[in-house]
Coordinates of C-alpha atoms in Angstrom, one line a residue:
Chain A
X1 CA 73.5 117.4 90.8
X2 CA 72.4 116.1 94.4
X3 CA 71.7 112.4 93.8
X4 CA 71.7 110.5 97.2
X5 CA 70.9 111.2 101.1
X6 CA 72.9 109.1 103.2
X7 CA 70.6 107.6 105.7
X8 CA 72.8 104.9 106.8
X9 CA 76.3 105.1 105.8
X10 CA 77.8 101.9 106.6
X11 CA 80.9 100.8 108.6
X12 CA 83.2 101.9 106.0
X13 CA 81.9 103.5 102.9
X14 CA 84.5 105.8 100.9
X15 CA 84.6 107.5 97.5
X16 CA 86.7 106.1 95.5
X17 CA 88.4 105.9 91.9
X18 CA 91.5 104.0 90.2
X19 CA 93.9 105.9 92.6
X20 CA 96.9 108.9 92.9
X21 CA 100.1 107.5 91.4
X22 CA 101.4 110.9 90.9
X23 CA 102.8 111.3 95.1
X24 CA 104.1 107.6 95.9
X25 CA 107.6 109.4 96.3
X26 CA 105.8 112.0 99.1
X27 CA 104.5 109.2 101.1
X28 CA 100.8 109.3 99.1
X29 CA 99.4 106.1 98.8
X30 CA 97.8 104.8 95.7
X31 CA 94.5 104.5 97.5
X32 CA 91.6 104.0 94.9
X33 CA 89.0 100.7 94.4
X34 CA 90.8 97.7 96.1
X35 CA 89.1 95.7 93.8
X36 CA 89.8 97.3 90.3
X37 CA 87.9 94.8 88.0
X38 CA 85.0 95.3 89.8
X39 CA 85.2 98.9 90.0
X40 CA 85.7 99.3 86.4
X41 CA 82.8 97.4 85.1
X42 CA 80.6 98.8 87.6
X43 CA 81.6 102.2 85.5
X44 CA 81.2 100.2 82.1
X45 CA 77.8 99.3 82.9
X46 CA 76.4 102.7 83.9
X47 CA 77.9 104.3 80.8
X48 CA 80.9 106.0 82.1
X49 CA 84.7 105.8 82.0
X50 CA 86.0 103.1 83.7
X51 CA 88.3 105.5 85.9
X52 CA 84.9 107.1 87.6
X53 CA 84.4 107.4 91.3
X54 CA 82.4 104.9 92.5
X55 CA 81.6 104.5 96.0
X56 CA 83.4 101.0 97.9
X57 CA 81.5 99.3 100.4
X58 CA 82.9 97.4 102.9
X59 CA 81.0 93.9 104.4
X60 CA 77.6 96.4 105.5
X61 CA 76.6 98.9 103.3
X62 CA 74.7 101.8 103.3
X63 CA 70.9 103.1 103.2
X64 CA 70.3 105.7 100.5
X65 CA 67.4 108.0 99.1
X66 CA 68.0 108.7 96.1
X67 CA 67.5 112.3 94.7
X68 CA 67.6 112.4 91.0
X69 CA 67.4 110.0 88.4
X70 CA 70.2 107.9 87.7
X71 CA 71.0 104.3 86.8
X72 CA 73.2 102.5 89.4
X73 CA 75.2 99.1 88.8
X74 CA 76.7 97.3 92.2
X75 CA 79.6 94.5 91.7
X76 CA 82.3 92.8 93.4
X77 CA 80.8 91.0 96.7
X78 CA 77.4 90.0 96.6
X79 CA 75.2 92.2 99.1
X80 CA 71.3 91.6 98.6
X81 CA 70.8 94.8 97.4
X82 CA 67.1 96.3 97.6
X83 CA 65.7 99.3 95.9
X84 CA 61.9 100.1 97.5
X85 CA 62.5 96.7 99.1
X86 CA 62.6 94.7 95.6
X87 CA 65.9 92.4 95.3
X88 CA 68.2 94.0 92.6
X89 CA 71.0 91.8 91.3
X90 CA 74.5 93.4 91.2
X91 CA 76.5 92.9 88.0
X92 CA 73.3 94.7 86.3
X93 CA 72.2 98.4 85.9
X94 CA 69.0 99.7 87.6
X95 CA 67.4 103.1 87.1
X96 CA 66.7 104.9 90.4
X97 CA 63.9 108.0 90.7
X98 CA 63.8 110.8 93.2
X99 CA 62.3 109.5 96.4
X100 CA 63.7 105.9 95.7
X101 CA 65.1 103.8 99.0
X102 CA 68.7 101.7 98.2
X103 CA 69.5 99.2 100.9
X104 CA 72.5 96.9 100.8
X105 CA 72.4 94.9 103.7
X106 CA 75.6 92.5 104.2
X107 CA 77.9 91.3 101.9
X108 CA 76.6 87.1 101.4
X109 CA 80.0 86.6 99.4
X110 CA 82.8 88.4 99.3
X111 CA 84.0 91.1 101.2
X112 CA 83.6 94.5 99.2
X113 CA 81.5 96.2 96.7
X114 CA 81.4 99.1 94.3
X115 CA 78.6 101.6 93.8
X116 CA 78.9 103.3 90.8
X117 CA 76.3 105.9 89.5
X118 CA 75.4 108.1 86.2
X119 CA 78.0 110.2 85.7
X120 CA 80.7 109.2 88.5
X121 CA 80.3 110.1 92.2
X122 CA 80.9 114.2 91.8
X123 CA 83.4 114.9 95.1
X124 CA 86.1 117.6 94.2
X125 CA 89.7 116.3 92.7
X126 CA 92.4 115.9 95.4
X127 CA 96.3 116.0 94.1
X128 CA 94.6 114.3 91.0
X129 CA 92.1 112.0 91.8
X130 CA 88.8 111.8 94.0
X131 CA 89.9 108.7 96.1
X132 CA 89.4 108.3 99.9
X133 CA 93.2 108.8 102.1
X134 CA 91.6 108.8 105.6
X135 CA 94.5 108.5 107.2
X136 CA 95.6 111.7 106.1
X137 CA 92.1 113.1 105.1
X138 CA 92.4 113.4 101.6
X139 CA 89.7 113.5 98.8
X140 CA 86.2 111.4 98.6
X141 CA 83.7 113.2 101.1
X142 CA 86.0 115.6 103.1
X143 CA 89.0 112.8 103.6
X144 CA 86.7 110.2 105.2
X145 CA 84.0 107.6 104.4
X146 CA 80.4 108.3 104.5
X147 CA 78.6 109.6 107.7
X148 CA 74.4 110.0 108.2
X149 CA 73.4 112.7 106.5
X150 CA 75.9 113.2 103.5
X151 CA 74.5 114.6 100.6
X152 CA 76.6 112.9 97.1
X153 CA 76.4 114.6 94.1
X154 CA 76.7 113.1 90.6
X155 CA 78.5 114.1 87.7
X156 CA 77.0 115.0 84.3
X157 CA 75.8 111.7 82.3
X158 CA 73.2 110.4 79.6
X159 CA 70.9 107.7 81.4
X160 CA 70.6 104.7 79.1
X161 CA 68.6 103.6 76.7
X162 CA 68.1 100.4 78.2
X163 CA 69.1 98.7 81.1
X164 CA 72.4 96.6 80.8
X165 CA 73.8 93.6 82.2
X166 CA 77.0 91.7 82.3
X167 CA 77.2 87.8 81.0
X168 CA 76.4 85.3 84.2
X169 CA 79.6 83.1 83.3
X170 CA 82.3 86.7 83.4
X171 CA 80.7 87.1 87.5
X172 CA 83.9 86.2 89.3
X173 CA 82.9 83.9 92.3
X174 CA 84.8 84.5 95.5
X175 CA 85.3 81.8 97.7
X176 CA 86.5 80.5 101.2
X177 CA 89.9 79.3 99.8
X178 CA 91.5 81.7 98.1
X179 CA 94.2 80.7 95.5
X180 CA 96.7 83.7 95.1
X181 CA 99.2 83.4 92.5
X182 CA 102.2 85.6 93.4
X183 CA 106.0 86.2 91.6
X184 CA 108.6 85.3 94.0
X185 CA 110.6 88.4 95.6
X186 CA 111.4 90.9 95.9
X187 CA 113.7 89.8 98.8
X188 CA 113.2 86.0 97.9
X189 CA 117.2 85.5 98.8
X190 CA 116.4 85.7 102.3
X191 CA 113.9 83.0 102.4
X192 CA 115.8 80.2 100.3
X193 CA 115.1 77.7 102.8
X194 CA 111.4 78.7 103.8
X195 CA 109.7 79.7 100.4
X196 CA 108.8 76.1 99.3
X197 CA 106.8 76.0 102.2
X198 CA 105.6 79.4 101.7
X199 CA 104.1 78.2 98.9
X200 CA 102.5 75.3 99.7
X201 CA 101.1 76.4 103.2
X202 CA 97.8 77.1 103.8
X203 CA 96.9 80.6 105.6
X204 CA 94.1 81.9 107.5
X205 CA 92.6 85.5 106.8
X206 CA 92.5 87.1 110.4
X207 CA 90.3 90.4 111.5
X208 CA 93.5 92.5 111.0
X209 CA 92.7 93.2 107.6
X210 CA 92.2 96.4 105.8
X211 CA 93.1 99.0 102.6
X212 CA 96.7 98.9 104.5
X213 CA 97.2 95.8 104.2
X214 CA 96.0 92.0 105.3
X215 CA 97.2 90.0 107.9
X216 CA 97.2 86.2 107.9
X217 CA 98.2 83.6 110.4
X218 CA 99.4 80.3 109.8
X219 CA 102.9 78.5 109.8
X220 CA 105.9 81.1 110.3
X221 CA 107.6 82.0 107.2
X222 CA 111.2 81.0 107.6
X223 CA 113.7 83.2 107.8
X224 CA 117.2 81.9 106.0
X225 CA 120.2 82.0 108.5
X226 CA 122.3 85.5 109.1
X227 CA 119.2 87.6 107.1
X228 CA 118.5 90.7 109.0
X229 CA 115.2 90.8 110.7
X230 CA 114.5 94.5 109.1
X231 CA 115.9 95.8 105.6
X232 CA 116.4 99.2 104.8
X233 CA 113.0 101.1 104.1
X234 CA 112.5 100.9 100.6
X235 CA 109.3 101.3 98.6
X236 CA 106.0 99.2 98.7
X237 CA 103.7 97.9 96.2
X238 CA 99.9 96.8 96.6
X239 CA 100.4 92.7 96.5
X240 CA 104.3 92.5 98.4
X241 CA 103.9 90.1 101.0
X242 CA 106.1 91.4 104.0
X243 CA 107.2 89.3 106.6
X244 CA 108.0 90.7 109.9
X245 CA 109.9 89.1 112.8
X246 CA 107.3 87.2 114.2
X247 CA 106.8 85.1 110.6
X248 CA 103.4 86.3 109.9
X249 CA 102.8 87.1 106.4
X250 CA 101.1 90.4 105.8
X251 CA 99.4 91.3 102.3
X252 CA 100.2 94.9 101.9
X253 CA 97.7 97.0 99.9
X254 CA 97.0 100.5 99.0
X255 CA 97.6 102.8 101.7
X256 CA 101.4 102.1 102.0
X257 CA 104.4 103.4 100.3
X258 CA 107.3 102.0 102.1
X259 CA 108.2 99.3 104.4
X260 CA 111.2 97.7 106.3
X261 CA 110.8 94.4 106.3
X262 CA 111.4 91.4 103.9
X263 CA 109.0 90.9 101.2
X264 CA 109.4 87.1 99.8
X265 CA 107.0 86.8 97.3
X266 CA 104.1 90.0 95.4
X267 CA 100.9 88.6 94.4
X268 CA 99.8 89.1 90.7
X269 CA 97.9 92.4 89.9
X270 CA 95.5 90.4 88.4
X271 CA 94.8 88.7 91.3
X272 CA 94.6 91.7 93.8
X273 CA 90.9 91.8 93.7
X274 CA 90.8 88.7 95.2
X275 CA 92.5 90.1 98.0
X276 CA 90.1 92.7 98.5
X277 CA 87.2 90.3 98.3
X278 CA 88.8 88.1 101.2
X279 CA 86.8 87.8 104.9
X280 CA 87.9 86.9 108.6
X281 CA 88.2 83.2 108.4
X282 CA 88.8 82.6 104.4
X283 CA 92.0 81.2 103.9
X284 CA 95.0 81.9 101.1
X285 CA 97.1 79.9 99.6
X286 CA 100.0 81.2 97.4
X287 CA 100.7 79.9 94.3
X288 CA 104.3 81.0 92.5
X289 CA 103.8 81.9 89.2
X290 CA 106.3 83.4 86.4
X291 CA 107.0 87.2 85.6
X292 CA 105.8 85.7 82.1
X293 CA 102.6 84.1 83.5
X294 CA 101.6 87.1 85.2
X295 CA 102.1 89.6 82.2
X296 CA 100.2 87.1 80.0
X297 CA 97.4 87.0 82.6
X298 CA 97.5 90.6 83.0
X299 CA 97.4 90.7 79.1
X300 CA 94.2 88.5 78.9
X301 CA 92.4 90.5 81.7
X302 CA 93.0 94.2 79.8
X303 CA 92.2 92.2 76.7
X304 CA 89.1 91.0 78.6
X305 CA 88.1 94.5 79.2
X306 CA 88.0 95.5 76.3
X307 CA 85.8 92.8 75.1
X308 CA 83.5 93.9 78.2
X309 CA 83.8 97.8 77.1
X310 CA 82.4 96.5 73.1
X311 CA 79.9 94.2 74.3
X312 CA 77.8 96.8 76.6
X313 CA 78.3 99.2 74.0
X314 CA 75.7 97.4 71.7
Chain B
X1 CA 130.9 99.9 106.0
X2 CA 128.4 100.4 102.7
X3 CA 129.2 99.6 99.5
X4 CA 128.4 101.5 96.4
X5 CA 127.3 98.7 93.8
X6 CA 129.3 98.8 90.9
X7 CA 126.0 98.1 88.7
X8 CA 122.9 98.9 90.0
X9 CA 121.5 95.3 91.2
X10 CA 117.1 94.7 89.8
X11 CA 115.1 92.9 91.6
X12 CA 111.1 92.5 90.6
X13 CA 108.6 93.5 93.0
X14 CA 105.8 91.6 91.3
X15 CA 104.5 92.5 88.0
X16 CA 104.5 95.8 87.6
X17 CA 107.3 97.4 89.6
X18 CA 111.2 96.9 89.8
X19 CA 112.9 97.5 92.7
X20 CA 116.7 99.0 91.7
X21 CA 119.4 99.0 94.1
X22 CA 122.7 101.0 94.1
X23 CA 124.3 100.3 97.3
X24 CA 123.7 97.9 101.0
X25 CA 122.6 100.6 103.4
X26 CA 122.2 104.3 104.6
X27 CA 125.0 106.3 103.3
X28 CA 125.1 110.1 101.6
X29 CA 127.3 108.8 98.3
X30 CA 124.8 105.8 97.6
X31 CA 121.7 108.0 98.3
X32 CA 123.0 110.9 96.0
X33 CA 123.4 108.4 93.2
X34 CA 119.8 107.6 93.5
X35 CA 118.9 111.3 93.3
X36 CA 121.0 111.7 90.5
X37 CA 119.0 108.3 88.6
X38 CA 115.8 110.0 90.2
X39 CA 116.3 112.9 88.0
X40 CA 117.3 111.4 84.8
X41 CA 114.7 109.2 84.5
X42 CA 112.3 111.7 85.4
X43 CA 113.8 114.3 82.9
X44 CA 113.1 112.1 80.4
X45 CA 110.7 109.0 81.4
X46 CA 111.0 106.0 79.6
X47 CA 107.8 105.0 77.3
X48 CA 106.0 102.7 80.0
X49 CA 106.7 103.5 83.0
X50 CA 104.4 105.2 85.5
X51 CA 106.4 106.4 88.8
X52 CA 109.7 106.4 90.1
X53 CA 109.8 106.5 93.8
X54 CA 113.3 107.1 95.5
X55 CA 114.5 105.8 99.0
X56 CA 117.5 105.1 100.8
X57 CA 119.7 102.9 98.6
X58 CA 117.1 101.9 95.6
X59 CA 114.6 103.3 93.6
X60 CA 111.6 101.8 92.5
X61 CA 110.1 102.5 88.7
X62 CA 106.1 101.4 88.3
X63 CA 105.6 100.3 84.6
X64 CA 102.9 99.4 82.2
X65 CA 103.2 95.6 81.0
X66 CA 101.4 96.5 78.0
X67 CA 103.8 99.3 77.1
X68 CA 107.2 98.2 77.8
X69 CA 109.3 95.0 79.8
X70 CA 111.6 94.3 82.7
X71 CA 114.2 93.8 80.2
X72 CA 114.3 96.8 78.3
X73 CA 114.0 99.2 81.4
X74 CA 116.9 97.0 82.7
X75 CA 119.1 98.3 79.6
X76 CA 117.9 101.7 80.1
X77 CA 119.0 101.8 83.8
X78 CA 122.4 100.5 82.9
X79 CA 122.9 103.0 79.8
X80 CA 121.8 105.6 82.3
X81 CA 124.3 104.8 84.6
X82 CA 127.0 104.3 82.3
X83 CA 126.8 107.5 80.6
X84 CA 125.7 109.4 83.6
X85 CA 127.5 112.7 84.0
X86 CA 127.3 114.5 87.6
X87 CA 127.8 118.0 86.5
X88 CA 124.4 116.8 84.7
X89 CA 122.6 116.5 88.0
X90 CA 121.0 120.4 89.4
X91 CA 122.9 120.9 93.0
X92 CA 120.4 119.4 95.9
X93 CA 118.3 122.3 96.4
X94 CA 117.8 123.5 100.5
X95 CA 114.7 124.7 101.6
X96 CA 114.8 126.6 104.6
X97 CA 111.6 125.3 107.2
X98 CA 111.5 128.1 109.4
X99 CA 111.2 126.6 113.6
X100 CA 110.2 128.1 116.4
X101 CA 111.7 126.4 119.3
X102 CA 111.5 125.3 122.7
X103 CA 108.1 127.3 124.7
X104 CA 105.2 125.7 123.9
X105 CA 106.3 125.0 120.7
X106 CA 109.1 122.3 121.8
X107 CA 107.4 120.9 125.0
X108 CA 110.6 118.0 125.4
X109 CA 113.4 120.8 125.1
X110 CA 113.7 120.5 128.6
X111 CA 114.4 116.3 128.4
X112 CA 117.1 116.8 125.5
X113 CA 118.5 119.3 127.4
X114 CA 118.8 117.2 130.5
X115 CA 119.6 114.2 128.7
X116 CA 122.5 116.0 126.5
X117 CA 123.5 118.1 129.0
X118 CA 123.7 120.8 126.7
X119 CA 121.5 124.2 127.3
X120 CA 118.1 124.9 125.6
X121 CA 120.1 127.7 123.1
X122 CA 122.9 125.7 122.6
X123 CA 120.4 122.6 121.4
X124 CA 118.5 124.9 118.9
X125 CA 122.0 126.3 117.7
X126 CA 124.0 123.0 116.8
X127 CA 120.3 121.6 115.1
X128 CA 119.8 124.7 113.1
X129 CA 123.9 124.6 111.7
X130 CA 123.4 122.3 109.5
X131 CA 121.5 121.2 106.0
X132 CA 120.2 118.1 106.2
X133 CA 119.6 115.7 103.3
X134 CA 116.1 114.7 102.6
X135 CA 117.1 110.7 102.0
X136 CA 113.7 109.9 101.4
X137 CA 110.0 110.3 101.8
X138 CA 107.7 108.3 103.5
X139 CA 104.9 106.7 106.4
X140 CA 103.0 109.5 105.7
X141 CA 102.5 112.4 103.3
X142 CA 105.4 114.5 103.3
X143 CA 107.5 113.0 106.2
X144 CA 111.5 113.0 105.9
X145 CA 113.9 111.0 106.4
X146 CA 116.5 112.8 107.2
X147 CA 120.2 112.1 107.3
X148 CA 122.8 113.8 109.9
X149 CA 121.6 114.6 113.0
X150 CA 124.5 115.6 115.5
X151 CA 125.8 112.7 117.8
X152 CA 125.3 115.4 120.8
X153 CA 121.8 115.9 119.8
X154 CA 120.6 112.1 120.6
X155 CA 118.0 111.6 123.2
X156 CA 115.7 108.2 123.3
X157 CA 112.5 108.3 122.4
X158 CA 109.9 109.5 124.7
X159 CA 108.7 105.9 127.3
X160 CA 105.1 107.1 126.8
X161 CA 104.3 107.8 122.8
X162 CA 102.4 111.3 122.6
X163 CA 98.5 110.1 121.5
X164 CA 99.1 113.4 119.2
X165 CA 101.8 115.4 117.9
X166 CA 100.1 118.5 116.1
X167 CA 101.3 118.7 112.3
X168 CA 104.7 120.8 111.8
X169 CA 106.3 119.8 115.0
X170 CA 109.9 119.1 115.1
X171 CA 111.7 116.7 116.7
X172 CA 114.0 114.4 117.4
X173 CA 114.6 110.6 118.6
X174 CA 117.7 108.8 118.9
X175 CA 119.9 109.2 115.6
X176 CA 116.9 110.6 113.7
X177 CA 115.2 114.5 113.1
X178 CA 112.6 115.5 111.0
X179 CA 109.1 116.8 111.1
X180 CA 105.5 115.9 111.5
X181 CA 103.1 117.2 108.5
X182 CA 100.0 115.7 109.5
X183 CA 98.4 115.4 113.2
X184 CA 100.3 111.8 114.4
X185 CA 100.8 109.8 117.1
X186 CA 104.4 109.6 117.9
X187 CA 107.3 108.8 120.4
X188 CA 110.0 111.5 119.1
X189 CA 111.3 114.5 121.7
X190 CA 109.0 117.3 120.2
X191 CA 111.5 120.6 120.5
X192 CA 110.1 123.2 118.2
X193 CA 107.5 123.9 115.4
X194 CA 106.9 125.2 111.8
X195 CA 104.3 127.5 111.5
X196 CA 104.4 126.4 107.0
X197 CA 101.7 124.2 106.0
X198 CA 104.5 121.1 105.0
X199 CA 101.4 119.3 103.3
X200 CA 98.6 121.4 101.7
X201 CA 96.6 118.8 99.8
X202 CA 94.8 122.0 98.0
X203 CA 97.9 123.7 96.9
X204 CA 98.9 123.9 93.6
X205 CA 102.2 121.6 94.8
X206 CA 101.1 120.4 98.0
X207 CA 104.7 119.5 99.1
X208 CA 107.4 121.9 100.1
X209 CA 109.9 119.4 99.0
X210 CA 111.2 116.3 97.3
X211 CA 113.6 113.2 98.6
X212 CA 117.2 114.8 97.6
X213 CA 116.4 118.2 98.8
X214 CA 118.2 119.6 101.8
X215 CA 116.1 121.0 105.2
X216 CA 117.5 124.1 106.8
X217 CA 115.9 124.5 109.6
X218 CA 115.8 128.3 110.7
X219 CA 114.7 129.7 114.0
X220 CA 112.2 132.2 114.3
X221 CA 110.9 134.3 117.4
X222 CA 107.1 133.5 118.4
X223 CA 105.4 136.9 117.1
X224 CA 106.7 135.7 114.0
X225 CA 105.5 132.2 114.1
X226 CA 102.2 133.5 115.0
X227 CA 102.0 135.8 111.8
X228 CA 102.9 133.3 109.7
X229 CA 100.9 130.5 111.3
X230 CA 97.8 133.2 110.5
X231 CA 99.0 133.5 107.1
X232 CA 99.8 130.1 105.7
X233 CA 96.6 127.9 108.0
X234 CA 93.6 130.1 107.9

């Protein structure tokens, strides 16, 4: 059913849901929420699966009448939502009526948010999944993000019984200095010499940062002596940090699938959303963790979500 | 000189992924073992594990922490290679992309042909006499990287990058040929086109082929371009 009219769309507004793993050998990117953990309990606290389409919005949102009834949950950054020009919380549900106005402004912390709806954000399956590949113009809203005058649809769904919301002290905070813990490799060998300084330097987040990837700038990575500025292209993973000629580290994300240059250390997929919630200006700081540490965090946050998943079903 | 790795070397590409190599650099006999590993593990794919993307020398396997370990994919890997049979592995299959050259189709004919100092005919004849292997598949969806262009064949890139290269163009730019599937910017010497849809996001398989196939380019006279252009884009 028709559920929004896009008034505003927002700089960069795109369907999205937990990605296409099935074509990372044809040079199809993951794609999907950059910010899993806030995509997926958006999804939890409107009632549907976690692996909905929700819509991710980037620093300025969008403006949108609302068609049918619904209930709507925004989380990840914080964006001073208003519905009818009342304040709405994210990390809450809301229910929204035919001829309703949703504005969310600016992002105060944090750099993205996720939208999601009754029902999951109705756009047709692409190769699998209804996540956004602009690059290539595939899936969400006809391969792009959101333009004036969009009509979404949303899927089937019970609205709830009561509105839901999720505990104060499980909001992640985002902020300015951002601690990333990452496994070393995998082409740590070349960077013998430089990685202890890798991990204790302090990097600044600049504006070339995007679903591709995240550029930072701050002390040049060093190279060890005799290894090859380029390697043979090989495949990517959301989290490698590559680091080209120039020493730069860049934080690739989800709409890569191979690369060829050095990658000396992969942050931790459970801390990938704080990635995607990183501005212009914030700075990282890599932290090297285990393989063991970052299965037994990734553990605790599935374990964690399941928790979530019981506790809103009450 | 490349060298074949006795046992495949793993390396971890964060938490969920392994990177697997089986040789140092771009070679046919290195590249075909990864086909081969490609095709066992996806024949019969390990509780787990999620992908298995090929490239040039390595492979790269995507697994569930929850479901299975590093340690024990490892010790699959290394049984698969140990056992591994070749007369197992299905021949590479070729899949003809049919080209029309040169004309409007191949607007930089003219520069190879100046640059080689071969004729236009000649040019489409020694590109279209051989298979080439698809060594991997990347950059974009559905773009090749393909092995074996003829040393005559080389021309440099183009000084001025085209701002758009329409999708199936064919080209070529200094030891490397392939084709375009999607509109793209691009520096390569554009000589010919495919009328095929390479990437058809809608089809039921939305690729015309996988990294270990072979390309066969075939040329084709422009009426028959033009039918099949009608056919496979409207």
């Amino acid at each position: 059913m028709e559920l929004f009219a896009v008034r505003n769309p927002g700089p960069m507004t795109t369907v999205q849901d937990l990605g296409r793993l099935a074509f990372l050998d044809r040079g199809v990117p993951l794609s999907g929420v950059l910010d899993p953990f806030s995509g997926r309990v958006a999804n939890l606290l409107v009632g549907n699966p976690e692996e909905a389409a929700v819509l991710e919005i980037t620093v300025m949102g969008p403006t949108l009448e609302v068609l049918a009834p619904a209930d709507i949950a925004l989380t990840g950054a914080d964006m001073d939502m208003t519905i009818n020009r009342e304040p709405v919380r994210g990390w809450r549900t809301a229910r929204v009526n035919p001829g309703d106005i949703i504005r969310i402004p600016r992002a105060a912390q944090g750099c993205r948010a996720c939208l999601a709806v009754t029902g999951g954000i109705d756009v047709p399956l692409m190769m699998g999944s209804r996540s956004t590949f602009a690059r290539a113009k595939i899936g969400g809203v006809q391969g792009r993000g959101l333009i004036k005058g969009d009509i979404l649809h949303r899927g089937a769904g019970g609205l709830l019984s009561r509105p839901r919301e999720f505990p104060d002290e499980w909001i992640p905070q985002y902020p300015r200095e951002i601690a990333l813990r990452a496994v070393p490799g995998p082409q740590d060998d070349d960077f013998r010499k430089g990685i202890d300084a890798f991990f204790g330097a302090s990097y600044e987040v600049t504006l070339q940062a995007d679903r591709m990837g995240c550029r930072l700038r701050g002390p040049a990575v060093q190279r060890d002596a005799g290894s090859p500025e380029s390697i043979v292209t090989e495949p990517t993973m959301p989290g490698n940090v590559q680091v080209p000629a120039d020493g730069q580290p860049i934080i690739l994300l989800v709409e890569q699938t191979s690369g060829g240059y050095a990658k000396i250390a992969t942050v931790i997929t459970s801390d990938l959303p704080n990635v995607a919630q990183a501005m212009p200006g914030n700075t990282v700081r890599f932290e090297r963790v285990t393989l063991e540490d970052a299965h037994r965090l990734y553990r605790k946050q599935q374990q964690q979500m399941q928790q979530i998943s019981e506790y809103l079903k009450k | 000189m490349t060298v074949l790795y006795e046992q495949a070397r793993i390396r971890l590409s964060g938490d969920r992924a392994l990177l697997v190599e089986y040789g140092d650099g771009i070679d046919l006999v290195i590249n075909e073992k990864v086909r081969a590993m490609t095709a066992l593990l996806k024949k019969n794919l390990p509780a787990g594990v999620e992908a298995v993307v090929p490239a040039y020398r390595s492979l790269s396997i995507l697994y569930d922490p929850l479901a299975t370990t590093p340690a024990g994919l490892a010790e699959i890997l290394h049984a698969l290679e140990a056992d591994f049979c070749a007369a197992e592995i299905a021949e590479a299959k070729v899949v003809p992309i049919l080209v029309c050259y040169g004309g409007e189709f191949g607007p930089d004919i003219g520069v190879v042909a100046e640059h080689t100092s071969l004729q236009e005919n000649k040019i489409v004849a020694i590109h279209a006499s051989v298979d080439y292997p698809i060594y991997m598949i990347g950059f974009t969806p559905g773009f090749c990287y393909l092995g074996g262009l003829d040393r005559r064949l080389q021309t440099p890139r183009r000084k001025t990058p085209r701002t758009n290269m329409p999708a199936g163009s064919v080209g070529l730019a200094e030891s490397q040929t392939g084709m375009y599937p999607v509109d793209s910017p691009g520096g390569w010497q554009i000589i010919g086109r495919t009328p095929l849809r390479l990437f058809d996001p809608a089809r039921e398989n939305p690729f015309l082929y996988e990294a270990g196939d072979r390309i066969r380019f075939v040329p084709i006279a422009e009426a028959e371009f033009r039918r099949l252009y009608e056919k496979a884009w409207s």
